[in-house]
PDB file of C-alpha atoms and ligand atoms in Angstrom:
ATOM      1  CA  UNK A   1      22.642-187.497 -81.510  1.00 93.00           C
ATOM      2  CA  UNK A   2      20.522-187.096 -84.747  1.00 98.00           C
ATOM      3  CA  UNK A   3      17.058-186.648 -85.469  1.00 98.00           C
ATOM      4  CA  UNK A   4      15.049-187.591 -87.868  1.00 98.00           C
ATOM      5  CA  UNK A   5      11.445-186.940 -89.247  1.00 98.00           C
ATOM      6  CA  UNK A   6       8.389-190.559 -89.781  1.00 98.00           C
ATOM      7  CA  UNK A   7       5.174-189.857 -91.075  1.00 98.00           C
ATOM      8  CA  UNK A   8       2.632-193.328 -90.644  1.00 98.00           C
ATOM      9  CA  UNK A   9       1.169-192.790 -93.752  1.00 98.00           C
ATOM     10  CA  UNK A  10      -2.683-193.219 -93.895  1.00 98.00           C
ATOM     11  CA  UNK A  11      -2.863-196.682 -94.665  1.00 98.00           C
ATOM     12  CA  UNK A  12      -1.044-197.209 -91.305  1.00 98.00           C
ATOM     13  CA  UNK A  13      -3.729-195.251 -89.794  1.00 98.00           C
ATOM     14  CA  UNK A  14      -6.374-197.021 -91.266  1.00 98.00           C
ATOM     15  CA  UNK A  15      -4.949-200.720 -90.980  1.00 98.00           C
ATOM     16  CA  UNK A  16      -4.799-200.078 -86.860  1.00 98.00           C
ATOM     17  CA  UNK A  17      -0.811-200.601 -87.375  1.00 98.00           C
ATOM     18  CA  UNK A  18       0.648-197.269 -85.848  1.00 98.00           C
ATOM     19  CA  UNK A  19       0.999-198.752 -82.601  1.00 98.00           C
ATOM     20  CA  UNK A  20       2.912-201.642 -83.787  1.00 98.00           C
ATOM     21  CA  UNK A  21       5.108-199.682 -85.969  1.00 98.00           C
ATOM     22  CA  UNK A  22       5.586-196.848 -83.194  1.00 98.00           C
ATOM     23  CA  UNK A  23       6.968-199.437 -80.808  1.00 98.00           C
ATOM     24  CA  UNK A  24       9.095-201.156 -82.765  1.00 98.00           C
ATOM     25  CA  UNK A  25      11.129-197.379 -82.746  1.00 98.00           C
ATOM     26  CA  UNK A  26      10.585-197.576 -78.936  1.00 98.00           C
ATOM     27  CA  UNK A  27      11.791-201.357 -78.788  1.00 98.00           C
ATOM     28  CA  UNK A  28      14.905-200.050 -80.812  1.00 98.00           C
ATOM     29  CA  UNK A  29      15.912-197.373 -78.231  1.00 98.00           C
ATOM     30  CA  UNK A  30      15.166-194.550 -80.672  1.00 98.00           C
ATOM     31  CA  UNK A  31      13.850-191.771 -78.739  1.00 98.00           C
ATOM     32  CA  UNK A  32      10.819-190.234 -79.520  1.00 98.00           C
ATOM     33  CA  UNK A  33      10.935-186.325 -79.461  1.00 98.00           C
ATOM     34  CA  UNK A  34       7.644-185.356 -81.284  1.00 98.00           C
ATOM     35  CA  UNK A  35       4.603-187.342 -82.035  1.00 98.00           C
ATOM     36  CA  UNK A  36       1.082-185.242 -83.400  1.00 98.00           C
ATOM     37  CA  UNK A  37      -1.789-187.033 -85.773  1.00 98.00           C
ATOM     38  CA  UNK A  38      -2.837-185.129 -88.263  1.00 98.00           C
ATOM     39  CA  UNK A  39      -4.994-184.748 -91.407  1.00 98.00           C
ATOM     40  CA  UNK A  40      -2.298-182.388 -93.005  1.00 98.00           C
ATOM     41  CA  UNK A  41      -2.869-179.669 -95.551  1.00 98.00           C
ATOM     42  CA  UNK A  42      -2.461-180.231 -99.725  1.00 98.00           C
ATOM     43  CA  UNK A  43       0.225-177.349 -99.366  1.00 98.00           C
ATOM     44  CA  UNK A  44       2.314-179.470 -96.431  1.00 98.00           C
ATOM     45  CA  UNK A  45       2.592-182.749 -98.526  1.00 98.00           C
ATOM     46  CA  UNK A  46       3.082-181.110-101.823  1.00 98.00           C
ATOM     47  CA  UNK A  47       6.099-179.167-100.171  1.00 98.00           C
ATOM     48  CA  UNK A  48       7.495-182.492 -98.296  1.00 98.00           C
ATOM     49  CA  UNK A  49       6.785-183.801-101.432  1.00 97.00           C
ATOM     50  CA  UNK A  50       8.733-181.222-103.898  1.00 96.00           C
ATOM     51  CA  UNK A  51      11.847-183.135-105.202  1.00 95.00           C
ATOM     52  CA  UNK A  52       8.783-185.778-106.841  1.00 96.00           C
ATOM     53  CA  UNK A  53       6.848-182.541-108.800  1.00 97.00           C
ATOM     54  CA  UNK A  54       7.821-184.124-112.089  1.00 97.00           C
ATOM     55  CA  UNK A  55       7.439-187.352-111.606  1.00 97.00           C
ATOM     56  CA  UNK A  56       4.208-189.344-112.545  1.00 96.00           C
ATOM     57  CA  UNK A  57       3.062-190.413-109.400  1.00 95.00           C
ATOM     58  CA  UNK A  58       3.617-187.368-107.740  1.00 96.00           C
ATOM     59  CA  UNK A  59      -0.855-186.704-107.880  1.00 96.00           C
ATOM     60  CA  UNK A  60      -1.499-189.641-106.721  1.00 96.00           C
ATOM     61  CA  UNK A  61       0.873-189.260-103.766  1.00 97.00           C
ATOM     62  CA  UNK A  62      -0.316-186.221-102.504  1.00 97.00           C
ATOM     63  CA  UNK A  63      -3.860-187.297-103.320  1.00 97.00           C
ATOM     64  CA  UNK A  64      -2.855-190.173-100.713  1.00 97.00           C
ATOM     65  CA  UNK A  65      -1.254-188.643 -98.068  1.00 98.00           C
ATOM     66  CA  UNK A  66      -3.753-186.094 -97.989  1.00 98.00           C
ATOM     67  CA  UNK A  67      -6.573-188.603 -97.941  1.00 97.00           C
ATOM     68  CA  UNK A  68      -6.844-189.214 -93.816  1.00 98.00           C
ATOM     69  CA  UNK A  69      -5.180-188.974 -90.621  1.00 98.00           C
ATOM     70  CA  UNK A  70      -1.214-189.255 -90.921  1.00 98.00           C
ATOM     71  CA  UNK A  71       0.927-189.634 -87.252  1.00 98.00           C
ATOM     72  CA  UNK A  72       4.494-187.009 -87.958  1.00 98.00           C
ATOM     73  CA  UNK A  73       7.103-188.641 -85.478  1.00 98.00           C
ATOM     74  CA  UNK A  74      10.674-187.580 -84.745  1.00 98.00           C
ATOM     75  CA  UNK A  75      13.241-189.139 -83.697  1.00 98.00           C
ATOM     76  CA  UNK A  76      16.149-189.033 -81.873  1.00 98.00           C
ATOM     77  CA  UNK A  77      19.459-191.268 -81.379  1.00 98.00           C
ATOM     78  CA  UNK A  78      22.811-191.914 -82.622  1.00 98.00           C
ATOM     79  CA  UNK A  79      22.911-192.098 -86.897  1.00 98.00           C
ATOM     80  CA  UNK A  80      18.804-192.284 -86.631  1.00 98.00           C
ATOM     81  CA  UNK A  81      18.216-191.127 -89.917  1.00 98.00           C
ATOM     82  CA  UNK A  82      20.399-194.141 -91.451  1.00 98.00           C
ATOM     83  CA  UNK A  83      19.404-197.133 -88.416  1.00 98.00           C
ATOM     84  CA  UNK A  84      15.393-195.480 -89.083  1.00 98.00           C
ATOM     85  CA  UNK A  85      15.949-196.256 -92.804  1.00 98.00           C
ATOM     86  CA  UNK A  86      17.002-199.525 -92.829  1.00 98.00           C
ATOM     87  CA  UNK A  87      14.204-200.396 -89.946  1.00 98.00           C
ATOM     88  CA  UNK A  88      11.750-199.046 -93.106  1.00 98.00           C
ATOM     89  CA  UNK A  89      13.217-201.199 -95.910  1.00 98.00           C
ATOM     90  CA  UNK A  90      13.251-200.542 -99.895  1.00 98.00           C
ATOM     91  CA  UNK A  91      10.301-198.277-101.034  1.00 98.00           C
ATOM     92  CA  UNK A  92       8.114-200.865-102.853  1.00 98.00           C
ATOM     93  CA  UNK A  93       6.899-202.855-100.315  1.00 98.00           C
ATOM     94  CA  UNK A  94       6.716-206.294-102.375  1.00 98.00           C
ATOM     95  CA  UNK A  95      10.613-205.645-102.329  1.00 98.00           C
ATOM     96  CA  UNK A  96      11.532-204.948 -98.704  1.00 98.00           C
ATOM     97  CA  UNK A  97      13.686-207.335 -96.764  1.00 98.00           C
ATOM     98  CA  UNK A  98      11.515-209.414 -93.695  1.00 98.00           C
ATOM     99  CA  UNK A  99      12.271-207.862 -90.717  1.00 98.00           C
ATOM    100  CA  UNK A 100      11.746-204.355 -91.936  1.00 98.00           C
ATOM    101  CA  UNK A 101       8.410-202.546 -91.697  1.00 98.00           C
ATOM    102  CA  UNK A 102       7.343-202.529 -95.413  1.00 98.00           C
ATOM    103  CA  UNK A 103       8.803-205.515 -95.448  1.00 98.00           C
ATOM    104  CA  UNK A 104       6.576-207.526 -93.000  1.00 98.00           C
ATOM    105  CA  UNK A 105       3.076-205.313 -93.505  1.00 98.00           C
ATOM    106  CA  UNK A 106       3.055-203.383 -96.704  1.00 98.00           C
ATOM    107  CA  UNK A 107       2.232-205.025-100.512  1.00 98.00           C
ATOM    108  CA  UNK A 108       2.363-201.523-102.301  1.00 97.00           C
ATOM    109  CA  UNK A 109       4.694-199.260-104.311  1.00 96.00           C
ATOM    110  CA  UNK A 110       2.396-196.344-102.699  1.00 94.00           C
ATOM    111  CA  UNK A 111       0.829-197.433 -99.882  1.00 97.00           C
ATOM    112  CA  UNK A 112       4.020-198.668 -98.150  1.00 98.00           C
ATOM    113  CA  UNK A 113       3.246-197.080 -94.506  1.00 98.00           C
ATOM    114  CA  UNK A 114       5.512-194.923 -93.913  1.00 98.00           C
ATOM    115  CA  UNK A 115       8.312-192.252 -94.605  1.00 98.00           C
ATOM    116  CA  UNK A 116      11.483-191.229 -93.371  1.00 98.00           C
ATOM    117  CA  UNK A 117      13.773-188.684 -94.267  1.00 98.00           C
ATOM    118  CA  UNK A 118      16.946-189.953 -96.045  1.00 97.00           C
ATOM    119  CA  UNK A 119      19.501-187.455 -95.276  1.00 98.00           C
ATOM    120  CA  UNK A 120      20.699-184.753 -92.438  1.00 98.00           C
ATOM    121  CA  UNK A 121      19.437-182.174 -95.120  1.00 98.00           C
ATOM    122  CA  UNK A 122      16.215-183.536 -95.419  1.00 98.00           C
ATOM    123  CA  UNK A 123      15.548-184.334 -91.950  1.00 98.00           C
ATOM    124  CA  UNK A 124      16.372-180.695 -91.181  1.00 98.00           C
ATOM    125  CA  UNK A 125      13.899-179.705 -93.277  1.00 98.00           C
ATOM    126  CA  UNK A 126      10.746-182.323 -92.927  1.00 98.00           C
ATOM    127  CA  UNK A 127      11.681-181.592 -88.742  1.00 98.00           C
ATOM    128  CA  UNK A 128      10.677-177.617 -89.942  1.00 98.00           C
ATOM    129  CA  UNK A 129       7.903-178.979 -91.888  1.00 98.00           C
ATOM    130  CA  UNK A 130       5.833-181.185 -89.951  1.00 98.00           C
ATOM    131  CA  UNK A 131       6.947-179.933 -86.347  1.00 98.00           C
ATOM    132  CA  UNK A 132       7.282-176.001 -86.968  1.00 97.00           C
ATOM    133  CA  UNK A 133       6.886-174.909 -82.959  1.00 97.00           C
ATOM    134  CA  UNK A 134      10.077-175.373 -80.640  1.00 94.00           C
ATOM    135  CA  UNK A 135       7.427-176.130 -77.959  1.00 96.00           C
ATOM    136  CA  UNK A 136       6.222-179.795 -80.264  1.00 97.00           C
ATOM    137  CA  UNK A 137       9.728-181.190 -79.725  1.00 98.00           C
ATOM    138  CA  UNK A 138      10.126-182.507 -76.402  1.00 98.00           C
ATOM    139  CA  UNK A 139      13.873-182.189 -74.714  1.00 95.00           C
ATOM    140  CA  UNK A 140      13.893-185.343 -72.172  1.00 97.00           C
ATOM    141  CA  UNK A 141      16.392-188.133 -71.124  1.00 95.00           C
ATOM    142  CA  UNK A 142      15.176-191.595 -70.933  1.00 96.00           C
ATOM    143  CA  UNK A 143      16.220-193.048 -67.665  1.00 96.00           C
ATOM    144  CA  UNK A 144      17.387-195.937 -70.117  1.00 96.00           C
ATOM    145  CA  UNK A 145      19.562-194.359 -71.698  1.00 96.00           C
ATOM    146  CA  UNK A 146      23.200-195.665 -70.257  1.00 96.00           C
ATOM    147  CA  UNK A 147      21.499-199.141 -70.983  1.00 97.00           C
ATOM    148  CA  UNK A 148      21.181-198.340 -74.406  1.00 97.00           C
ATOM    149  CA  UNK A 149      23.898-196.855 -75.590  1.00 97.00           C
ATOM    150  CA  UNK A 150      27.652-197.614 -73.467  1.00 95.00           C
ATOM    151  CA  UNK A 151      28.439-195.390 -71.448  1.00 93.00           C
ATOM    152  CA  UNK A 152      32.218-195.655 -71.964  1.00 92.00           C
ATOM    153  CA  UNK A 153      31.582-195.621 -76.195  1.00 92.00           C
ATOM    154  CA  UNK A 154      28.984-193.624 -77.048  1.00 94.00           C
ATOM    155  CA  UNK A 155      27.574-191.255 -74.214  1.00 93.00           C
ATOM    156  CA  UNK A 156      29.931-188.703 -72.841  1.00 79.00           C
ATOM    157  CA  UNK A 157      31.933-187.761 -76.090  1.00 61.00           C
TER     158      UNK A 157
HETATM  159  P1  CMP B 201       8.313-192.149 -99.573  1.00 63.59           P
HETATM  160  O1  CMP B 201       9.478-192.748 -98.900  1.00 63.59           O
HETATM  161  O2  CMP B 201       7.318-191.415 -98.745  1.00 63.59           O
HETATM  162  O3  CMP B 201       8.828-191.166-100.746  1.00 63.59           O
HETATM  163  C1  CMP B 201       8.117-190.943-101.932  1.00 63.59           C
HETATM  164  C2  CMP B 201       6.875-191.780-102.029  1.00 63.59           C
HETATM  165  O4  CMP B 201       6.275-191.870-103.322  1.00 63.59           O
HETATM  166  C3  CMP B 201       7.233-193.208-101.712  1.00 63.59           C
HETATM  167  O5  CMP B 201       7.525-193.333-100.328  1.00 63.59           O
HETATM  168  C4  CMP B 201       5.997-193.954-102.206  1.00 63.59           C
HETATM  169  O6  CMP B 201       4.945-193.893-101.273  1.00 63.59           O
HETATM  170  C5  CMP B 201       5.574-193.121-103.415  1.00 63.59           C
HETATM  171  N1  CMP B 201       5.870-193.748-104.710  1.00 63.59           N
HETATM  172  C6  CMP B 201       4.961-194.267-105.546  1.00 63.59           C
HETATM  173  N2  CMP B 201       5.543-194.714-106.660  1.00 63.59           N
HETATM  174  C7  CMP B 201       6.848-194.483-106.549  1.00 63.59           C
HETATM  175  C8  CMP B 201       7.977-194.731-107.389  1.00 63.59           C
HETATM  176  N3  CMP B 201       7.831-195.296-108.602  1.00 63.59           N
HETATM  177  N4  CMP B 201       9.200-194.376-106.943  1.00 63.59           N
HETATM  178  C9  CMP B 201       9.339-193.798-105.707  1.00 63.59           C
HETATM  179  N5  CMP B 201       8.294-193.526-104.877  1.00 63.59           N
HETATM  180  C10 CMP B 201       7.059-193.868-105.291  1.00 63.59           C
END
């Protein structure tokens, strides 16, 4: 299994769409591990937000994210980080596929509602970032889960 960290940015927050965007991970069988709402700290967003120092929106971003309440998620189920992804769509909203989440309730570049990490290296690290205590990440099997995954296939190995 693989975990992976979702921030619902603060235009999520503020549009009354986390619990829409939170179940649709539920509805997919992802499991959720962590979940905390939280106006974060300048120093947390400009670290998650590092590899974009140089870039030009990089103020702005952090400026954003720092702006309101933000819900940190993680996640948990087989190749989450890549299935979470495509459930997001492309970055600039106006250019996600239907179906996805930017996709069906985002218009911006910016404001496109939420983040995931993109690889097992980053997840690693936004996990540590946004969820440093053990005790925030719950351990738990949903009673689901040999419905969700086959038995034979996928659970077991
Ligand atoms: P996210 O997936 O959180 O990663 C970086 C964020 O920067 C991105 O979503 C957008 O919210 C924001 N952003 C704004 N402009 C750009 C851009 N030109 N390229 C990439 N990300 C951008």
């Amino acid at each position: 299994m693989e975990r992976t960290l979702v921030l619902l940015k603060p235009d999520t927050v503020q549009r009354s769409l986390s619990g829409r965007i939170l179940a649709r991970f539920e509805e997919k069988g992802l499991k959720m591990i962590g979940l905390k709402l939280r106006q974060f700290p300048k120093e947390t967003l400009e670290q998650h937000y590092e590899v974009h120092k140089e870039r030009p929106f990089y103020a702005n971003l952090v400026s954003y994210m720092t702006s309101g309440a933000v819900v940190a998620l993680a996640l948990e189920g087989l190749d989450a980080i890549t299935v979470v992804r495509g459930m997001v769509g492309a970055t600039n909203s106006r250019e996600a596929a239907p179906g996805t989440i930017r996709g069906d309730f985002g218009m911006s570049f910016s404001n496109n509602l939420v983040h995931a990490s993109d690889s097992p290296e980053a997840a690693a690290t936004e996990l540590a970032l946004f969820f440093p205590d053990a005790a925030e990440v719950v351990e738990w099997t949903p009673n689901n889960e040999p419905w969700i995954y086959n038995v034979g296939e996928e659970l077991n190995k």
